[in-house]
Coordinates of C-alpha atoms in Angstrom, one line a residue:
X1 CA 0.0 0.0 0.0
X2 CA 1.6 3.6 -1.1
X3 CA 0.7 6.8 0.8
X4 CA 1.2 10.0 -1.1
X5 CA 2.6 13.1 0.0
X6 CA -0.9 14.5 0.2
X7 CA -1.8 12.2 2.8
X8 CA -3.8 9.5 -0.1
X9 CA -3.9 6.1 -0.1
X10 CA -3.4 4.4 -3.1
X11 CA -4.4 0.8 -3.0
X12 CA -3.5 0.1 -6.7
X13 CA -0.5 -2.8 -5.7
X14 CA -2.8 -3.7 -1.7
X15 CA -2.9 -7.2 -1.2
X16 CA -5.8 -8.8 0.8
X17 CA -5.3 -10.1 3.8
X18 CA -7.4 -12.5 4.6
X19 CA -7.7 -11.6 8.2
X20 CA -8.7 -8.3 7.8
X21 CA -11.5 -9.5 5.5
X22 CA -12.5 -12.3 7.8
X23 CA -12.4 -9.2 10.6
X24 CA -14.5 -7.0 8.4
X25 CA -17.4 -9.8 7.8
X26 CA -17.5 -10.6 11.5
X27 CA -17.7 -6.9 11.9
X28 CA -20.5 -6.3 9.3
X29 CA -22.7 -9.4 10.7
X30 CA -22.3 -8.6 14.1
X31 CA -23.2 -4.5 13.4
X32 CA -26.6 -6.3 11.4
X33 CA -27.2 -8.4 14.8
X34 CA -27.3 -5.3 16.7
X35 CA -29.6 -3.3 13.9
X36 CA -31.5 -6.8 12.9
X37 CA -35.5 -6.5 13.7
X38 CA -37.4 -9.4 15.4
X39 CA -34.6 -11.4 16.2
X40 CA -36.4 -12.7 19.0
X41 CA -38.9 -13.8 16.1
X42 CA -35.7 -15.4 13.9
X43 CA -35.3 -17.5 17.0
X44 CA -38.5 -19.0 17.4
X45 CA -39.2 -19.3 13.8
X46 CA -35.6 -21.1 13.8
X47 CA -36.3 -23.8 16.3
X48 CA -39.9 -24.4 15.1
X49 CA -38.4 -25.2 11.5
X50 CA -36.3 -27.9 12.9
X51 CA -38.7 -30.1 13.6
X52 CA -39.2 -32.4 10.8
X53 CA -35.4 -32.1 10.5
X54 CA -35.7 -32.9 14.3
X55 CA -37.7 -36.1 13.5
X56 CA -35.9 -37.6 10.9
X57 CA -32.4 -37.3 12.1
X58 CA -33.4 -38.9 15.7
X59 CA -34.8 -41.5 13.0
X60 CA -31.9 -42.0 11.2
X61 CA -29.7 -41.7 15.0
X62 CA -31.5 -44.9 16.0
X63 CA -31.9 -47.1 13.0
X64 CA -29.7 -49.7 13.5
X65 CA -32.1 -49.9 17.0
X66 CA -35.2 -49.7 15.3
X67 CA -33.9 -52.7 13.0
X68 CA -33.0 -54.2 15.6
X69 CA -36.4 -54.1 18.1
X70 CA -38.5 -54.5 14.9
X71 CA -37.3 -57.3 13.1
X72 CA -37.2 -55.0 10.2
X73 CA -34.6 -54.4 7.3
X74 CA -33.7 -50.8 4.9
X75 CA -36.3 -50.7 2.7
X76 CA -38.5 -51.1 6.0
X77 CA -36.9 -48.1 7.5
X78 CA -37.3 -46.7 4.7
X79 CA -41.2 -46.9 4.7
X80 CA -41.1 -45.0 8.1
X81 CA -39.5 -41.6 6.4
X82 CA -41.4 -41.9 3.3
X83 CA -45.1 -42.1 5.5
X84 CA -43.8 -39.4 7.3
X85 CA -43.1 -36.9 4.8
X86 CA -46.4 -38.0 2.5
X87 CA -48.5 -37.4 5.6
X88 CA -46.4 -34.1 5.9
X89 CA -47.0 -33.2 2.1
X90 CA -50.7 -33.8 2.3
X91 CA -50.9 -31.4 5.9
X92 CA -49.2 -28.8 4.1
X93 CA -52.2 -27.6 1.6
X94 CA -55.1 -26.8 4.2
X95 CA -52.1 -25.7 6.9
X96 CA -51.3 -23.3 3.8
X97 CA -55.1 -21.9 3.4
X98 CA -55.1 -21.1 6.9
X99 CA -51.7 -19.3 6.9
X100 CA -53.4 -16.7 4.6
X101 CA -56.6 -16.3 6.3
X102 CA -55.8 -17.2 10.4
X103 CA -53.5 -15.5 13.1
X104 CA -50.4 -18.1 12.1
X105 CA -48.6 -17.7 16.1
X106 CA -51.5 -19.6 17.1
X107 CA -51.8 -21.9 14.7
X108 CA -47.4 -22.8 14.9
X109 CA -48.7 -23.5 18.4
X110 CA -50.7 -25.7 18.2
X111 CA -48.6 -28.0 16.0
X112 CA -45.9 -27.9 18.2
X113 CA -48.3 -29.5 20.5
X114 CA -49.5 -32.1 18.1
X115 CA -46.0 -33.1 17.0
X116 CA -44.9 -33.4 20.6
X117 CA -47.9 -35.7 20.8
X118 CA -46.9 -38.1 18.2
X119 CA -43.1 -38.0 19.6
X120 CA -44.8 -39.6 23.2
X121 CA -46.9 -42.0 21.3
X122 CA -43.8 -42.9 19.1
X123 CA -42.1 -43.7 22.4
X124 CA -45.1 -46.4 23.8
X125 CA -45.5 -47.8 20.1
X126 CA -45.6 -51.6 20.8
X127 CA -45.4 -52.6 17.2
X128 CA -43.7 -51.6 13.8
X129 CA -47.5 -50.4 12.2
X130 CA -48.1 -48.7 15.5
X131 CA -44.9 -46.7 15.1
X132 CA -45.6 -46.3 11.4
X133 CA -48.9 -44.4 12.1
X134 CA -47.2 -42.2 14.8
X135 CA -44.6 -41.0 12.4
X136 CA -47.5 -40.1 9.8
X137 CA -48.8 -38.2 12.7
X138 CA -45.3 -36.9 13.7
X139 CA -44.8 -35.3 9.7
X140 CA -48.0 -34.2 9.2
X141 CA -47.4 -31.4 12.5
X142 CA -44.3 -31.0 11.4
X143 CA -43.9 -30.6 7.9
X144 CA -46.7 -28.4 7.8
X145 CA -45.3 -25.9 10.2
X146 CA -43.2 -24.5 6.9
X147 CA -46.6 -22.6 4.9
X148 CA -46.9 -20.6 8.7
X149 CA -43.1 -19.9 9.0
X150 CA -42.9 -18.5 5.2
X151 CA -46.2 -16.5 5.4
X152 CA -44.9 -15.1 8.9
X153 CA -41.4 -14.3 7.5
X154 CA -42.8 -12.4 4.4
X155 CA -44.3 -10.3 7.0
X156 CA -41.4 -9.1 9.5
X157 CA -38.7 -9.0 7.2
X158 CA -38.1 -6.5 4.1
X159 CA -36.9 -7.8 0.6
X160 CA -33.8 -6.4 1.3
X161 CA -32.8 -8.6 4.9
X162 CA -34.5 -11.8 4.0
X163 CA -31.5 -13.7 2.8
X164 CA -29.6 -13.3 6.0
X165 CA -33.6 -13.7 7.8
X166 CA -33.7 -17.0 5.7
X167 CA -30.2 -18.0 6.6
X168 CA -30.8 -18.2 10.4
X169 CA -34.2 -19.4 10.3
X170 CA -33.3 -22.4 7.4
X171 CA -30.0 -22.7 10.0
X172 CA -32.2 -24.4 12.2
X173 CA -33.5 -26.8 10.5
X174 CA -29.9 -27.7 10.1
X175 CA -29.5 -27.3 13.9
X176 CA -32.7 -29.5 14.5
X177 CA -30.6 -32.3 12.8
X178 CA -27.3 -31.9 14.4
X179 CA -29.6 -31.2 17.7
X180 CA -31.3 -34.6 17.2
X181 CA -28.3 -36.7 15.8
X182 CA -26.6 -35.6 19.0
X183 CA -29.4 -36.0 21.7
X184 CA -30.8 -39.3 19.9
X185 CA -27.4 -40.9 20.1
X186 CA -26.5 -40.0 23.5
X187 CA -29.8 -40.6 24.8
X188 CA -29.8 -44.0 22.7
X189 CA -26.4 -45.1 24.2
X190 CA -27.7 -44.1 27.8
X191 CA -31.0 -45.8 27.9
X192 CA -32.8 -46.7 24.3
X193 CA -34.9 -45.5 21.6
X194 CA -37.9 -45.2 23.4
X195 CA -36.4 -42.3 25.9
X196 CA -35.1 -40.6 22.5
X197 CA -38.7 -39.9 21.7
X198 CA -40.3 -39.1 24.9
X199 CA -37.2 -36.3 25.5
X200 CA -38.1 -35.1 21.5
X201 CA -41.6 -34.8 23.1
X202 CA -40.7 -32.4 25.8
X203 CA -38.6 -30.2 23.7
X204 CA -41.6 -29.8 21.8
X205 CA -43.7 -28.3 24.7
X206 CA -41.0 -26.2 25.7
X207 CA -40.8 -24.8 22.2
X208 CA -44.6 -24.3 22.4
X209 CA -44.6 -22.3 25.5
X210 CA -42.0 -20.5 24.5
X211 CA -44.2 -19.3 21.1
X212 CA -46.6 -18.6 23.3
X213 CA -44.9 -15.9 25.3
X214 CA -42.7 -14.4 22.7
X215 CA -44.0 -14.6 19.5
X216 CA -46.5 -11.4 18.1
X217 CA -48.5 -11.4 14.9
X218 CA -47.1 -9.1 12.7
X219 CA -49.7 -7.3 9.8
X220 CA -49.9 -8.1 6.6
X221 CA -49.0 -4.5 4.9
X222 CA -45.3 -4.5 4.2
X223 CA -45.8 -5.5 0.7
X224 CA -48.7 -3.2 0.2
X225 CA -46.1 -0.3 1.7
X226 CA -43.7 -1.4 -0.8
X227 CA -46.1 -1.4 -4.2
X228 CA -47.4 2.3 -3.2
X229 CA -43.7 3.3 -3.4
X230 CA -42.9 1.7 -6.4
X231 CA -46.1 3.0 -8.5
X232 CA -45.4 6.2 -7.6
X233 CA -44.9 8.3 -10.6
X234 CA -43.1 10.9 -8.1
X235 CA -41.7 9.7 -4.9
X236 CA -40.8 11.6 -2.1
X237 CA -37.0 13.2 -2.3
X238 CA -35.1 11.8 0.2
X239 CA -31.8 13.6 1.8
X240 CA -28.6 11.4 1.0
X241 CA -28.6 10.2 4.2
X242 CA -32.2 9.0 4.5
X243 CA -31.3 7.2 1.1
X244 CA -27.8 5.9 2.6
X245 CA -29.4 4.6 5.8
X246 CA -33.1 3.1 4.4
X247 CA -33.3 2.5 0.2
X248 CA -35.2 -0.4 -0.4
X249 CA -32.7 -1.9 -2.7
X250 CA -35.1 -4.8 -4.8
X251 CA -37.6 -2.0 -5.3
X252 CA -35.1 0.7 -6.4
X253 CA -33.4 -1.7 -8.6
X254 CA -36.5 -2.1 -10.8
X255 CA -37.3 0.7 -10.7
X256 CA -33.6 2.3 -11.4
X257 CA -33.5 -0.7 -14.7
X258 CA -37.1 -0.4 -15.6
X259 CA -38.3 -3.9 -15.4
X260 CA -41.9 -4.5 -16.5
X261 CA -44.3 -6.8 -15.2
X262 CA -45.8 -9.1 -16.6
X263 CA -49.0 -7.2 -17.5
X264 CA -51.2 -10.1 -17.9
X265 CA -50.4 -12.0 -15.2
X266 CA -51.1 -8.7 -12.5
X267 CA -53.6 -9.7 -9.9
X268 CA -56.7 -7.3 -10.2
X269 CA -58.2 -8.5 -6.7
X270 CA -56.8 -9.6 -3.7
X271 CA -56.6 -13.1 -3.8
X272 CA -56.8 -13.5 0.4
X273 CA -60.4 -15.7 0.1
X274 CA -59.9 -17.2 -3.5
X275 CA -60.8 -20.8 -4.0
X276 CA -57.8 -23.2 -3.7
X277 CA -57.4 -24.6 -7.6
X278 CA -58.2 -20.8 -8.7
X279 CA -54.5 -19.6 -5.9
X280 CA -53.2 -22.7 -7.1
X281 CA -53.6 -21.9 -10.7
X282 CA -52.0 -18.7 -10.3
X283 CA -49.0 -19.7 -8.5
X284 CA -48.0 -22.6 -10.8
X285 CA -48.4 -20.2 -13.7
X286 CA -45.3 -17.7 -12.4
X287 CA -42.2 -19.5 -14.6
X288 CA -39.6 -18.3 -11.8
X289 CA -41.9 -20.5 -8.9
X290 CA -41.9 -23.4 -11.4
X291 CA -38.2 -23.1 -11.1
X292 CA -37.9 -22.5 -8.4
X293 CA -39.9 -25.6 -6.7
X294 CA -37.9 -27.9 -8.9
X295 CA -34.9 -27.2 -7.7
X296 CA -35.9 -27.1 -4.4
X297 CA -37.3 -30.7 -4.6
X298 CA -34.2 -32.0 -6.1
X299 CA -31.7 -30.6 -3.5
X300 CA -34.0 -31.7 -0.7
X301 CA -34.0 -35.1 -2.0
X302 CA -30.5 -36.0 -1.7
X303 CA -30.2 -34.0 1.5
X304 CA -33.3 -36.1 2.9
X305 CA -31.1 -39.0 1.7
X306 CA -28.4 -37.9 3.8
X307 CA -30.0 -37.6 6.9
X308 CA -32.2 -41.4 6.9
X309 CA -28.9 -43.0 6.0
X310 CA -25.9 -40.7 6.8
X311 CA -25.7 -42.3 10.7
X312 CA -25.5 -45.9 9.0
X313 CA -23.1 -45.6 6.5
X314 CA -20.8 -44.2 8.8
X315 CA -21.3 -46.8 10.7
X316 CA -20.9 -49.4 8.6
X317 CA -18.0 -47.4 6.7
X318 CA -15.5 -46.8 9.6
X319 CA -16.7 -49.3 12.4
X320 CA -18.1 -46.8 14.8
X321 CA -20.5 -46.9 17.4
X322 CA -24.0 -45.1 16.6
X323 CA -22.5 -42.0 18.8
X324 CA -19.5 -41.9 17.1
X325 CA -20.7 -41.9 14.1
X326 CA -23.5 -39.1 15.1
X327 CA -20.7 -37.1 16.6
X328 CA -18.9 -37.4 13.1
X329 CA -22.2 -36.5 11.1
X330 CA -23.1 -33.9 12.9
X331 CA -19.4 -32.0 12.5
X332 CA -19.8 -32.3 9.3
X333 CA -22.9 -30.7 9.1
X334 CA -21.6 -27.3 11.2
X335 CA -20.7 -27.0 7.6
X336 CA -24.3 -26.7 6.7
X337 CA -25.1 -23.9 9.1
X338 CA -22.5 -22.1 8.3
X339 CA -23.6 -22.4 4.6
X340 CA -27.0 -21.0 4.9
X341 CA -25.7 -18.3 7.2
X342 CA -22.8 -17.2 4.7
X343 CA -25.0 -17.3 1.1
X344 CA -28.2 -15.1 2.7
X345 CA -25.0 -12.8 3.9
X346 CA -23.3 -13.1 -0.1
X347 CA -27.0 -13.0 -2.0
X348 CA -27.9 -9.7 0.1
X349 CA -24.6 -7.8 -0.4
X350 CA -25.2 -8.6 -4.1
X351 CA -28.3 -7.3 -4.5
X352 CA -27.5 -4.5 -2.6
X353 CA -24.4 -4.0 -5.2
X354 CA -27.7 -3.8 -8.0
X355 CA -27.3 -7.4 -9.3
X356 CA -31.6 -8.3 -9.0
X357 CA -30.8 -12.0 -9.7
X358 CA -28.3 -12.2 -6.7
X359 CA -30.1 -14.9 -5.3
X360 CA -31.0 -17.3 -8.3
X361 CA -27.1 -16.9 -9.1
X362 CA -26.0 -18.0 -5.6
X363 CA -28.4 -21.1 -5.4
X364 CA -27.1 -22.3 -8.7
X365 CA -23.5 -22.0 -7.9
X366 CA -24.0 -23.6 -4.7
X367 CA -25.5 -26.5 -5.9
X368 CA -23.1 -27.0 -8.6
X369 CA -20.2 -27.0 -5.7
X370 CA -21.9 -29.5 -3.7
X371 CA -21.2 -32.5 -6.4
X372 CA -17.7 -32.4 -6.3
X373 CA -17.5 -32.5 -2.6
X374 CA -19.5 -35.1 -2.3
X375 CA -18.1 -37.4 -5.1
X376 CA -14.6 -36.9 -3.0
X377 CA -16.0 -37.2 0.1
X378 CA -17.6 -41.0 -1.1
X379 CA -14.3 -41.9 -2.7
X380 CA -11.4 -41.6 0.1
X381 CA -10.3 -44.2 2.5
X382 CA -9.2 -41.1 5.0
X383 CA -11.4 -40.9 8.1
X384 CA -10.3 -37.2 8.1
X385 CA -10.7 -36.3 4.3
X386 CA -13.6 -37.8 4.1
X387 CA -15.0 -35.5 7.3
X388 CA -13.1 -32.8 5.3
X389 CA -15.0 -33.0 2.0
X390 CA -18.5 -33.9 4.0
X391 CA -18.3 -30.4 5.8
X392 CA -17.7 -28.8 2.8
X393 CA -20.6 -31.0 0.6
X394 CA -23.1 -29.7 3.7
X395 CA -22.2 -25.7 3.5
X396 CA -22.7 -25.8 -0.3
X397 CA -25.6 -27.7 -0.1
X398 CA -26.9 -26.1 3.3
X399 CA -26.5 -22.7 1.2
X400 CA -28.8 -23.6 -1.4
X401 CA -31.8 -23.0 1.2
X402 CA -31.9 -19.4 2.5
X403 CA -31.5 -18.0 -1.4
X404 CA -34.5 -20.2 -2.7
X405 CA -36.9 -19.4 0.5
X406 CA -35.9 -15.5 -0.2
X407 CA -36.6 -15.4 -3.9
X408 CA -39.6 -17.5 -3.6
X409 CA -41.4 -15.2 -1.7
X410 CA -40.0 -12.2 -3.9
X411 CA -42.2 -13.7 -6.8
X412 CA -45.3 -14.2 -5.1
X413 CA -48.4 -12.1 -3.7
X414 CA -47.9 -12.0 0.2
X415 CA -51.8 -12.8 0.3
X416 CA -50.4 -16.1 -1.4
X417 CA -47.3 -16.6 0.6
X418 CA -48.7 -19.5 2.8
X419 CA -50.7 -21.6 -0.1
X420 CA -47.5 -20.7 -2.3
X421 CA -45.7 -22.6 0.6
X422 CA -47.9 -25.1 1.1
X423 CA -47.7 -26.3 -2.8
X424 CA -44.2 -26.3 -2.8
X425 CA -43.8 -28.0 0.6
X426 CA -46.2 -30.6 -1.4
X427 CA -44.4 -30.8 -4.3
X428 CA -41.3 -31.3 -3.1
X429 CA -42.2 -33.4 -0.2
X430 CA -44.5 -35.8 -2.4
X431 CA -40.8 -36.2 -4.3
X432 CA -38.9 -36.5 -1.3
X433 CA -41.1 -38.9 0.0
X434 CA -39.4 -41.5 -2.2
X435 CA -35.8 -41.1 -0.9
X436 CA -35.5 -42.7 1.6
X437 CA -37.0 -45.7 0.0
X438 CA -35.6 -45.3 -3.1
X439 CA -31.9 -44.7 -1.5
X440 CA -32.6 -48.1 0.4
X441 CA -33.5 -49.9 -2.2
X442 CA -30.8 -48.9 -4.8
X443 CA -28.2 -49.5 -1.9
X444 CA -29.3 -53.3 -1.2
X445 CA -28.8 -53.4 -5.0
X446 CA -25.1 -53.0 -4.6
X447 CA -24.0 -55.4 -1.8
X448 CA -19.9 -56.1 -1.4
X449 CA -20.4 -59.0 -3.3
X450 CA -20.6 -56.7 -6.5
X451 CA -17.4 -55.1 -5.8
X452 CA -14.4 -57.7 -6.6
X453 CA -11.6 -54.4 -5.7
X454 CA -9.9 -54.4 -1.8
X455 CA -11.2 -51.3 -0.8
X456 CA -14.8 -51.4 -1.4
X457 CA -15.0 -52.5 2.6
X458 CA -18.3 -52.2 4.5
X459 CA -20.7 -49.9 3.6
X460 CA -20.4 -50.2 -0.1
X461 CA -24.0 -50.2 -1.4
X462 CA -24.7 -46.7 0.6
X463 CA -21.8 -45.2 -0.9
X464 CA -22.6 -45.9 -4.8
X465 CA -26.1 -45.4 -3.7
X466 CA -25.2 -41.8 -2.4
X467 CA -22.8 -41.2 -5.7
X468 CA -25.1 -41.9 -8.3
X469 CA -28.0 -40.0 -7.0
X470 CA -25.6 -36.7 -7.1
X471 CA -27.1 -36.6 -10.8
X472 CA -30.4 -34.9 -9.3
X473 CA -27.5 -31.6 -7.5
X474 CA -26.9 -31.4 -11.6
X475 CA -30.3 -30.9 -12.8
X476 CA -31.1 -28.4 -9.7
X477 CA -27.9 -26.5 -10.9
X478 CA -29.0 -26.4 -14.5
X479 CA -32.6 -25.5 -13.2
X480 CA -31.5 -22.9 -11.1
X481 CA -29.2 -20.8 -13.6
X482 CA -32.0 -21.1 -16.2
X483 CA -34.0 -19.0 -13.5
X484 CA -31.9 -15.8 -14.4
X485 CA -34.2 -15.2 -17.6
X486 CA -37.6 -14.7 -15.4
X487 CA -36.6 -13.6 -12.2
X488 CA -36.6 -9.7 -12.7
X489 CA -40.1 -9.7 -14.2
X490 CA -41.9 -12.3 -12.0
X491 CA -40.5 -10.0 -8.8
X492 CA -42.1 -7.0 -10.6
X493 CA -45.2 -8.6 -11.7
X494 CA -45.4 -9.4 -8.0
X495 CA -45.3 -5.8 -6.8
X496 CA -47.0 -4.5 -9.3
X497 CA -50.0 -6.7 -7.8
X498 CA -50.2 -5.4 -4.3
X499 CA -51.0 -2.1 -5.5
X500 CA -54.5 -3.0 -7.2

């Protein structure tokens, strides 16, 4: 760095330090912390999100139990996830109708409550089909808490912050998963499945008392607020302070580039009390959700792979105890947290640098990062490497989350926000449903006894199985990137909307 005589700095021949940029991102999130609204709210909303994540990880934690006590192989276990999630994607579309049209604190409340019920009954269940039917239970309350969380986040959070929002509240489902790997497997080593569930069940009251005293409707105006501005054919002149310290950076940025709606698919009503195939019609017709969705479903897939069969491959992989192994998965999947965290920090700075598609650009990256990880990750001997390249599989994937929850909700009516959410949670779950059946059964396809080299070793099947379905982190990537083209409009057509 050269300082001139006139007391300049020239930065033409600076090098970056590393440190000092590390310093100066710890710096920024921490001044956002201070500044950030609701975070109280981020909280709550954070820990209620985990608890499908919650579910099937303390699943996957106690599997080789659950075989065990049940007389019952993968594609068994399998079954248990896949009901689970169905149930789940089947709650999801009246949970959705009354996320538009009910006070949603209330309403997360009570299915906290209901999915604490079905972790106690899971605990008693003295048969396999008894425990079947409590985990149908257990995803429909569960699952279907997403449509409330999305609607309520659309609500306390601007455009502008909803990518770092997203990236704490999505962190928790991550967190729900490391929380229940870790609690499952000491709880399962200490005393046995059956205590795993009933201490799930308590959590869940806890959580539900805790919604109850600090959690407060917001309205339903902030995108209303935000359409009057941009419609404006003369807004009010700001000082450049006011401008520094509260510009509104999507809207100003279509406004600024002069994107145009899409004129014919403006909503001339509000669509609050429209019929369910008439909202549902509308929603599928925006290009961007259609995307969107697709991508969604495809990432959640693998990583809903992951978690039913992460525990026992590692098990079966490195000859570890179900702890160990929990301890292991759950490391790597810091990675994940700090993924979502990190690209809801990167897709916000970038659209506050003007680029509109910040967030279609960072989801598509991040899912094209994720294969290579993985693939190396599945294909080292090294205990350490392989813990290496997991971490760094779950932050690309993990980032993939916050970006696609914040653009979804760009695109869409906030009237819509919770039936938006509770299609897509459909969709995708309806998909999902299938992976952990479809991952067991492609694994027990591929036995040792294919593999004639040395180093196959134990745990073989799970580890093609988990390679060839990498293909799906491909077509999200290509999905994603092909997103750039409708973005702009479908967030102005959306804006555009709320001022009729």
């Amino acid at each position: 760095m050269n300082i001139h005589k006139n007391g300049h700095i020239s930065t033409r021949h600076a090098y970056l330090n590393p440190l000092k940029l590390i310093e100066a991102l710890l710096q920024q999130e921490k001044n956002w912390l201070n500044a950030i609204p609701r975070l109280r709210a981020i909280i709550l909303l954070a820990l209620t999100q985990g608890l499908a994540s919650l579910n099937l990880a303390a699943l996957g934690t106690v599997a080789p139990a659950l075989e065990s006590s049940m007389h019952i192989g993968n594609i068994g276990y399998g079954l248990l996830s896949t009901a689970s999630i169905l149930t789940g994607a089947a709650a999801a579309l009246p949970v959705g109708i009354l996320g538009d049209r009910q006070r949603r604190v209330p309403l997360l409340i009570k299915l906290s409550i209901l999915w604490a019920i079905a972790m106690l009954l899971s605990g008693i269940s003295p048969s396999y089909y008894w425990f079947l039917l409590t985990q149908m239970l257990a995803g429909a309350a569960g699952v279907s808490v997403g449509p409330v969380i999305a609607s309520l986040s659309g609500d306390l959070f601007p455009p502008s912050w909803r990518g770092r929002a997203f990236g704490l509240i999505v962190g928790g489902e991550l967190l729900g998963a490391g929380i229940g790997m870790i609690l499952a497997g000491t709880v399962n080593t200490l005393s046995n499945w059956r205590t795993v569930f009933f201490v799930l069940a308590i959590m869940a009251i806890l959580l539900a008392y805790l919604l109850w005293k600090g959690m407060r409707e917001p309205q339903r105006n902030n995108m209303e607020k935000l359409a009057l501005e941009l419609t404006q054919k003369n807004p009010t002149r700001q000082t450049h302070a006011q401008v520094t310290t509260n510009r509104r950076y999507l809207l100003e940025d279509i406004r600024k580039k002069s994107i145009q709606p899409v004129s014919k698919r403006i909503l001339q009503e509000d669509p609050t009390q429209w019929h369910w195939f008439r909202a549902a019609k509308t929603i599928l017709s925006i290009p961007s959700n259609v995307v969107l969705i697709s991508a969604s479903s495809a990432g959640y897939f693998y990583f809903t792979g992951l978690l039913a069969f992460g525990i026992l491959y590692l098990t079966q992989r490195f000859h570890i105890n179900t702890m160990a192994a929990s301890s292991l998965f759950v490391g790597a999947g810091l990675g994940g947290i700090g993924g979502v965290i990190a690209s809801g920090w990167i897709a916000d700075w970038l659209l506050r640098k003007g680029l509109i598609t910040a967030r279609v650009w960072v989801t598509g990256i991040a899912f094209l990062l994720t294969i290579p990880f993985f693939l190396l990750a599945l294909n080292t001997n090294n205990q350490v490497l392989e813990f290496i390249w997991l971490f760094w599989g779950a932050a690309a994937l993990g980032a993939t989350n916050p970006t696609l929850d914040a653009a979804r909700l760009d695109i869409m009516h906030s009237r819509l926000w919770g039936r938006a959410e509770g299609i897509r949670i459909s969709l995708r779950y309806i998909l999902e449903a299938a992976a952990p059946f479809a991952f067991g059964w492609v694994s027990t396809h591929f036995s040792e006894s294919y593999c004639q080299l040395q180093h196959c070793g134990n745990g073989y099947g799970l580890r093609i199985t988990f390679g060839l379905f990498t293909i799906l982190l491909l077509v999200a990537t290509i999905l994603m990137l092909s997103a750039v083209f409708t973005y702009p409009r479908d967030v102005a057509t959306a804006l555009f909307s709320h001022n009729r």
